[in-house]
Coordinates of N, CA and C in Angstrom, one line a residue:
M29 N -1.9 2.1 -36.3 CA -0.8 1.2 -36.3 C -0.8 0.5 -35.0
P30 N -0.8 -0.9 -34.9 CA -0.7 -1.6 -33.7 C 0.6 -1.4 -32.9
V31 N 0.5 -1.4 -31.6 CA 1.6 -1.3 -30.8 C 2.3 -2.7 -30.6
K32 N 3.6 -2.8 -30.7 CA 4.3 -4.0 -30.5 C 4.5 -4.3 -29.1
K33 N 4.4 -5.6 -28.7 CA 4.7 -6.1 -27.4 C 6.0 -5.6 -26.9
S34 N 7.0 -5.7 -27.8 CA 8.4 -5.3 -27.5 C 8.5 -3.8 -27.1
D35 N 7.6 -3.0 -27.8 CA 7.6 -1.6 -27.4 C 7.1 -1.3 -26.0
I36 N 6.0 -2.1 -25.7 CA 5.4 -1.9 -24.4 C 6.4 -2.4 -23.3
K37 N 7.0 -3.5 -23.5 CA 8.0 -4.0 -22.5 C 9.1 -3.0 -22.4
Q38 N 9.6 -2.5 -23.5 CA 10.7 -1.5 -23.4 C 10.3 -0.2 -22.6
F39 N 9.0 0.2 -22.8 CA 8.5 1.4 -22.1 C 8.5 1.1 -20.6
L40 N 8.0 -0.1 -20.2 CA 8.0 -0.5 -18.8 C 9.4 -0.7 -18.2
L41 N 10.3 -1.1 -19.0 CA 11.7 -1.3 -18.5 C 12.4 0.1 -18.4
D42 N 12.0 1.1 -19.2 CA 12.6 2.4 -19.2 C 11.9 3.3 -18.1
T43 N 10.7 3.0 -17.7 CA 10.0 3.8 -16.7 C 10.5 3.4 -15.3
K44 N 10.9 4.4 -14.5 CA 11.3 4.2 -13.2 C 10.2 4.3 -12.2
V45 N 10.3 3.5 -11.1 CA 9.2 3.5 -10.1 C 8.9 4.9 -9.6
Q46 N 10.0 5.7 -9.4 CA 9.8 7.1 -8.9 C 8.8 7.9 -9.8
E47 N 8.7 7.6 -11.1 CA 7.8 8.3 -12.0 C 6.3 7.9 -11.7
V48 N 6.1 6.8 -11.1 CA 4.7 6.2 -11.0 C 4.2 6.3 -9.5
M49 N 5.1 6.1 -8.6 CA 4.7 6.0 -7.2 C 3.9 7.2 -6.6
A50 N 3.0 6.9 -5.7 CA 2.4 8.0 -5.0 C 3.3 8.4 -3.8
S51 N 3.4 9.7 -3.7 CA 4.3 10.3 -2.7 C 3.8 11.7 -2.3
P52 N 3.9 12.1 -1.1 CA 4.4 11.3 0.1 C 3.4 10.2 0.4
V53 N 4.0 9.2 1.1 CA 3.2 8.1 1.5 C 2.7 8.2 2.9
I54 N 1.4 7.8 3.1 CA 0.8 7.9 4.5 C 1.2 6.6 5.2
T55 N 1.7 6.8 6.4 CA 2.2 5.6 7.2 C 1.5 5.6 8.6
V56 N 1.7 4.5 9.3 CA 1.4 4.4 10.7 C 2.6 3.9 11.4
K57 N 2.7 4.2 12.7 CA 3.8 3.6 13.5 C 3.3 2.3 14.1
E58 N 4.2 1.4 14.3 CA 3.9 0.1 14.8 C 3.4 0.1 16.2
T59 N 3.6 1.2 16.9 CA 3.1 1.4 18.3 C 1.8 2.2 18.3
D60 N 1.3 2.6 17.2 CA 0.0 3.4 17.2 C -1.1 2.5 17.6
D61 N -2.2 3.2 18.1 CA -3.4 2.5 18.4 C -4.0 1.9 17.1
F62 N -4.5 0.7 17.1 CA -5.0 0.1 15.9 C -6.1 0.9 15.3
A63 N -6.9 1.6 16.1 CA -8.0 2.4 15.6 C -7.5 3.5 14.6
L64 N -6.3 3.9 14.8 CA -5.7 4.9 13.9 C -5.6 4.4 12.4
V65 N -5.4 3.1 12.3 CA -5.4 2.5 10.9 C -6.6 2.8 10.2
Q66 N -7.8 2.5 10.8 CA -9.1 2.7 10.2 C -9.3 4.2 9.9
E67 N -8.9 5.1 10.9 CA -9.0 6.5 10.7 C -8.2 7.0 9.5
K68 N -7.0 6.6 9.4 CA -6.1 7.0 8.2 C -6.7 6.5 6.9
I69 N -7.1 5.2 6.9 CA -7.6 4.6 5.7 C -8.8 5.5 5.2
A70 N -9.7 5.8 6.1 CA -10.9 6.6 5.8 C -10.5 8.1 5.4
L71 N -9.7 8.7 6.2 CA -9.3 10.1 6.0 C -8.6 10.4 4.7
Y72 N -7.6 9.5 4.4 CA -6.8 9.7 3.2 C -7.3 8.9 2.0
D73 N -8.4 8.1 2.2 CA -8.9 7.3 1.1 C -7.9 6.4 0.4
V74 N -7.2 5.7 1.3 CA -6.1 4.7 0.9 C -6.5 3.3 1.3
R75 N -5.9 2.3 0.7 CA -6.2 0.9 1.1 C -5.0 0.2 1.7
H76 N -3.8 0.9 1.6 CA -2.6 0.3 2.1 C -1.8 1.3 3.0
L77 N -1.3 0.8 4.1 CA -0.6 1.7 5.0 C 0.7 1.0 5.4
P78 N 1.9 1.6 4.9 CA 3.1 1.0 5.4 C 3.2 1.3 6.9
V79 N 3.9 0.4 7.6 CA 4.0 0.5 9.1 C 5.5 0.8 9.3
V80 N 5.8 1.8 10.1 CA 7.2 2.2 10.4 C 7.5 2.0 11.9
N81 N 8.8 1.9 12.2 CA 9.2 1.8 13.6 C 9.5 3.2 14.1
E82 N 10.1 3.3 15.3 CA 10.3 4.6 15.9 C 11.3 5.5 15.2
T83 N 12.2 4.9 14.3 CA 13.1 5.7 13.5 C 12.6 6.0 12.1
G84 N 11.4 5.5 11.8 CA 10.8 5.8 10.5 C 11.1 4.8 9.5
S85 N 11.7 3.7 9.8 CA 12.0 2.6 8.9 C 10.9 1.7 8.7
L86 N 10.7 1.2 7.5 CA 9.6 0.2 7.2 C 9.8 -1.1 7.9
V87 N 8.7 -1.5 8.6 CA 8.8 -2.8 9.3 C 7.6 -3.7 8.9
G88 N 6.6 -3.1 8.3 CA 5.4 -3.9 7.9 C 4.4 -3.2 7.0
I89 N 3.3 -3.8 6.8 CA 2.2 -3.1 6.0 C 0.9 -3.7 6.6
I90 N -0.1 -2.8 6.6 CA -1.5 -3.2 6.9 C -2.4 -2.7 5.9
T91 N -3.4 -3.5 5.5 CA -4.3 -3.1 4.4 C -5.7 -3.0 4.9
Q92 N -6.5 -2.4 4.0 CA -7.9 -2.3 4.3 C -8.6 -3.7 4.4
R93 N -8.1 -4.6 3.6 CA -8.6 -6.0 3.6 C -8.2 -6.6 5.0
D94 N -7.0 -6.4 5.5 CA -6.7 -6.9 6.8 C -7.6 -6.3 7.8
L95 N -7.9 -5.0 7.7 CA -8.8 -4.4 8.7 C -10.2 -5.1 8.7
Y96 N -10.7 -5.3 7.5 CA -12.0 -6.0 7.4 C -12.0 -7.4 8.0
Q97 N -10.9 -8.1 7.8 CA -10.8 -9.4 8.3 C -10.6 -9.5 9.8
I98 N -10.0 -8.5 10.4 CA -9.7 -8.4 11.8 C -11.0 -8.0 12.6
H99 N -11.6 -7.0 12.0 CA -12.9 -6.4 12.7 C -13.8 -5.8 11.7
S100 N -14.9 -6.5 11.4 CA -15.9 -6.0 10.4 C -16.6 -4.8 10.9
P101 N -16.9 -3.8 10.0 CA -17.7 -2.6 10.5 C -19.2 -3.0 10.5
R102 N -19.9 -2.1 11.2 CA -21.4 -2.2 11.2 C -21.9 -1.2 10.2
R103 N -23.0 -1.5 9.5 CA -23.6 -0.6 8.6 C -24.7 0.2 9.4
L104 N -24.7 1.5 9.3 CA -25.6 2.3 10.0 C -26.9 2.5 9.1
E105 N -27.9 3.1 9.7 CA -29.2 3.3 8.9 C -29.0 4.2 7.7
D106 N -28.1 5.2 7.8 CA -27.8 6.1 6.7 C -27.0 5.4 5.6
G107 N -26.6 4.2 5.8 CA -25.8 3.5 4.8 C -24.3 3.6 5.0
S108 N -23.8 4.4 5.9 CA -22.4 4.5 6.2 C -21.9 3.4 7.0
W109 N -20.6 3.2 7.1 CA -20.0 2.1 7.9 C -19.5 2.7 9.2
Y110 N -19.6 1.9 10.2 CA -19.1 2.4 11.5 C -18.2 1.3 12.1
Y111 N -17.0 1.7 12.6 CA -16.1 0.8 13.3 C -16.1 1.2 14.8
D112 N -16.2 0.2 15.6 CA -16.2 0.4 17.1 C -14.7 0.7 17.5
R113 N -14.4 1.9 17.8 CA -13.0 2.3 18.1 C -12.5 1.5 19.3
E114 N -13.3 1.3 20.3 CA -12.9 0.5 21.4 C -12.5 -0.9 21.1
A115 N -13.3 -1.5 20.2 CA -13.0 -2.9 19.8 C -11.7 -2.9 18.9
L116 N -11.5 -1.9 18.1 CA -10.3 -1.9 17.3 C -9.1 -1.7 18.1
S117 N -9.2 -0.9 19.2 CA -8.1 -0.6 20.1 C -7.6 -1.9 20.8
Q118 N -8.3 -2.9 20.8 CA -7.9 -4.1 21.5 C -6.9 -4.9 20.7
F119 N -6.7 -4.6 19.5 CA -5.7 -5.2 18.6 C -4.4 -4.5 18.6
L120 N -3.3 -5.2 18.6 CA -2.0 -4.6 18.5 C -1.5 -4.6 17.1
L121 N -1.2 -3.5 16.5 CA -0.8 -3.3 15.1 C 0.4 -4.2 14.8
N122 N 1.4 -4.2 15.7 CA 2.6 -5.0 15.4 C 2.4 -6.5 15.4
K123 N 1.2 -6.9 15.9 CA 0.9 -8.4 15.9 C 0.1 -8.8 14.7
V124 N -0.6 -7.8 14.1 CA -1.5 -8.2 12.9 C -1.0 -7.7 11.6
M125 N 0.0 -6.9 11.5 CA 0.5 -6.4 10.3 C 1.3 -7.5 9.6
L126 N 1.5 -7.3 8.3 CA 2.4 -8.2 7.5 C 3.8 -7.7 7.7
R127 N 4.7 -8.5 8.3 CA 6.1 -8.0 8.6 C 6.9 -8.1 7.3
D128 N 7.9 -7.2 7.2 CA 8.9 -7.2 6.2 C 8.4 -7.4 4.8
P129 N 7.5 -6.5 4.3 CA 6.9 -6.6 3.0 C 8.0 -6.5 1.9
Y130 N 7.7 -7.0 0.7 CA 8.5 -6.8 -0.5 C 8.6 -5.3 -0.7
T131 N 9.7 -4.8 -1.1 CA 9.9 -3.4 -1.3 C 10.7 -3.2 -2.6
L132 N 10.6 -2.0 -3.1 CA 11.4 -1.6 -4.3 C 12.1 -0.2 -4.0
K133 N 13.1 0.1 -4.8 CA 13.7 1.4 -4.7 C 13.2 2.3 -5.8
R134 N 13.4 3.6 -5.7 CA 12.9 4.5 -6.7 C 13.5 4.2 -8.1
S135 N 14.7 3.7 -8.1 CA 15.4 3.4 -9.4 C 14.9 2.1 -10.1
N136 N 14.2 1.3 -9.4 CA 13.7 0.0 -10.0 C 12.8 0.4 -11.2
C137 N 12.6 -0.5 -12.1 CA 11.8 -0.2 -13.3 C 10.4 -0.7 -13.0
L138 N 9.4 -0.1 -13.7 CA 8.0 -0.4 -13.6 C 7.8 -1.8 -14.0
Y139 N 8.5 -2.4 -15.0 CA 8.3 -3.8 -15.4 C 8.5 -4.7 -14.2
E140 N 9.6 -4.5 -13.4 CA 9.9 -5.3 -12.3 C 8.8 -5.2 -11.2
A141 N 8.2 -4.0 -11.0 CA 7.2 -3.8 -10.1 C 5.9 -4.6 -10.5
M142 N 5.5 -4.4 -11.8 CA 4.3 -5.1 -12.3 C 4.5 -6.6 -12.3
D143 N 5.7 -7.1 -12.6 CA 5.9 -8.5 -12.6 C 5.7 -9.1 -11.2
A144 N 6.3 -8.4 -10.2 CA 6.2 -8.9 -8.8 C 4.7 -8.8 -8.3
M145 N 4.0 -7.8 -8.7 CA 2.6 -7.6 -8.3 C 1.7 -8.7 -8.9
V146 N 2.0 -9.1 -10.1 CA 1.2 -10.2 -10.7 C 1.6 -11.5 -10.2
R147 N 2.9 -11.8 -10.1 CA 3.4 -13.1 -9.7 C 3.0 -13.4 -8.3
F148 N 3.1 -12.4 -7.4 CA 2.9 -12.7 -5.9 C 1.6 -12.2 -5.4
K149 N 0.8 -11.6 -6.4 CA -0.6 -11.1 -6.0 C -0.5 -10.0 -5.0
F150 N 0.4 -9.1 -5.2 CA 0.5 -7.9 -4.3 C -0.4 -6.8 -4.8
G151 N -1.1 -6.2 -3.8 CA -1.9 -5.0 -4.2 C -1.1 -3.7 -4.1
C152 N 0.0 -3.8 -3.5 CA 0.9 -2.6 -3.4 C 2.3 -3.0 -3.1
I153 N 3.2 -2.1 -3.4 CA 4.6 -2.3 -3.0 C 5.1 -1.0 -2.5
P154 N 5.6 -1.0 -1.2 CA 6.2 0.2 -0.7 C 7.5 0.5 -1.4
V155 N 7.8 1.7 -1.6 CA 9.1 2.2 -2.2 C 9.9 2.8 -1.0
V156 N 11.1 2.3 -0.8 CA 11.9 2.8 0.3 C 13.3 3.3 -0.2
D157 N 13.9 4.2 0.7 CA 15.2 4.7 0.4 C 16.3 3.7 0.9
D158 N 17.5 4.1 0.9 CA 18.6 3.2 1.3 C 18.6 2.9 2.8
H159 N 17.8 3.7 3.6 CA 17.7 3.5 5.0 C 16.3 2.8 5.4
K160 N 15.7 2.2 4.4 CA 14.4 1.5 4.5 C 13.2 2.5 5.0
K161 N 13.4 3.8 4.7 CA 12.4 4.7 5.0 C 11.4 4.8 3.8
P162 N 10.1 4.7 4.0 CA 9.2 4.8 2.9 C 9.2 6.2 2.2
C163 N 9.4 6.2 0.9 CA 9.4 7.5 0.2 C 8.2 7.5 -0.9
G164 N 7.5 6.4 -1.0 CA 6.4 6.3 -1.9 C 5.8 4.9 -1.8
I165 N 4.7 4.8 -2.6 CA 4.0 3.5 -2.6 C 3.5 3.3 -4.0
L166 N 3.6 2.1 -4.5 CA 3.0 1.7 -5.8 C 1.8 0.9 -5.6
T167 N 0.7 1.2 -6.2 CA -0.5 0.4 -6.1 C -1.0 0.1 -7.5
R168 N -1.9 -0.8 -7.6 CA -2.5 -1.1 -9.0 C -3.1 0.2 -9.5
D169 N -3.7 1.0 -8.6 CA -4.4 2.2 -9.1 C -3.3 3.3 -9.6
T170 N -2.2 3.4 -8.9 CA -1.2 4.4 -9.3 C -0.6 4.0 -10.7
I171 N -0.4 2.7 -10.9 CA 0.1 2.2 -12.1 C -0.9 2.4 -13.3
L172 N -2.2 2.1 -13.0 CA -3.2 2.3 -14.1 C -3.4 3.7 -14.4
K173 N -3.4 4.6 -13.4 CA -3.5 6.1 -13.7 C -2.3 6.6 -14.5
F174 N -1.1 6.1 -14.2 CA 0.1 6.5 -14.9 C 0.0 6.0 -16.4
L175 N -0.4 4.7 -16.6 CA -0.5 4.2 -17.9 C -1.6 4.9 -18.7
A176 N -2.7 5.2 -18.1 CA -3.8 5.9 -18.8 C -3.4 7.3 -19.2
S177 N -2.6 8.0 -18.3 CA -2.2 9.4 -18.7 C -1.0 9.4 -19.7
N178 N -0.4 8.2 -20.0 CA 0.7 8.2 -21.0 C 0.3 7.4 -22.2
S179 N -1.0 7.3 -22.4 CA -1.5 6.5 -23.6 C -1.8 7.5 -24.8

């Protein structure tokens, strides 16, 4: 029996962001050495890092794509990629990050998140609490994994 569009939309409206988001979220501080961005992206196998201030509130976001555009890695003979830590450290994170990214709360619905991601071409949306502290992150991958596990 085919699934109706109205059923899918209702499912997305009924599903809360907190059910889908990845948590805890890996962050960097706006005062961190820029080389730490590359290290965390590699270590945690993520593509998006929310940037927080000294109180832990969200102030920006930096992505793997931003990293590639700012400083391209070198390919080593073994096929792995190498970033020059000294070259990365010349950049100031708070100067190259995207400031004040679009955010959602845990109680927002998945439909709203997907609509914003498609309309504005977001690869991720940080999820924050009432004090703008990151409590999760929604990515295209987290959404796809959630939908695949609920089919």
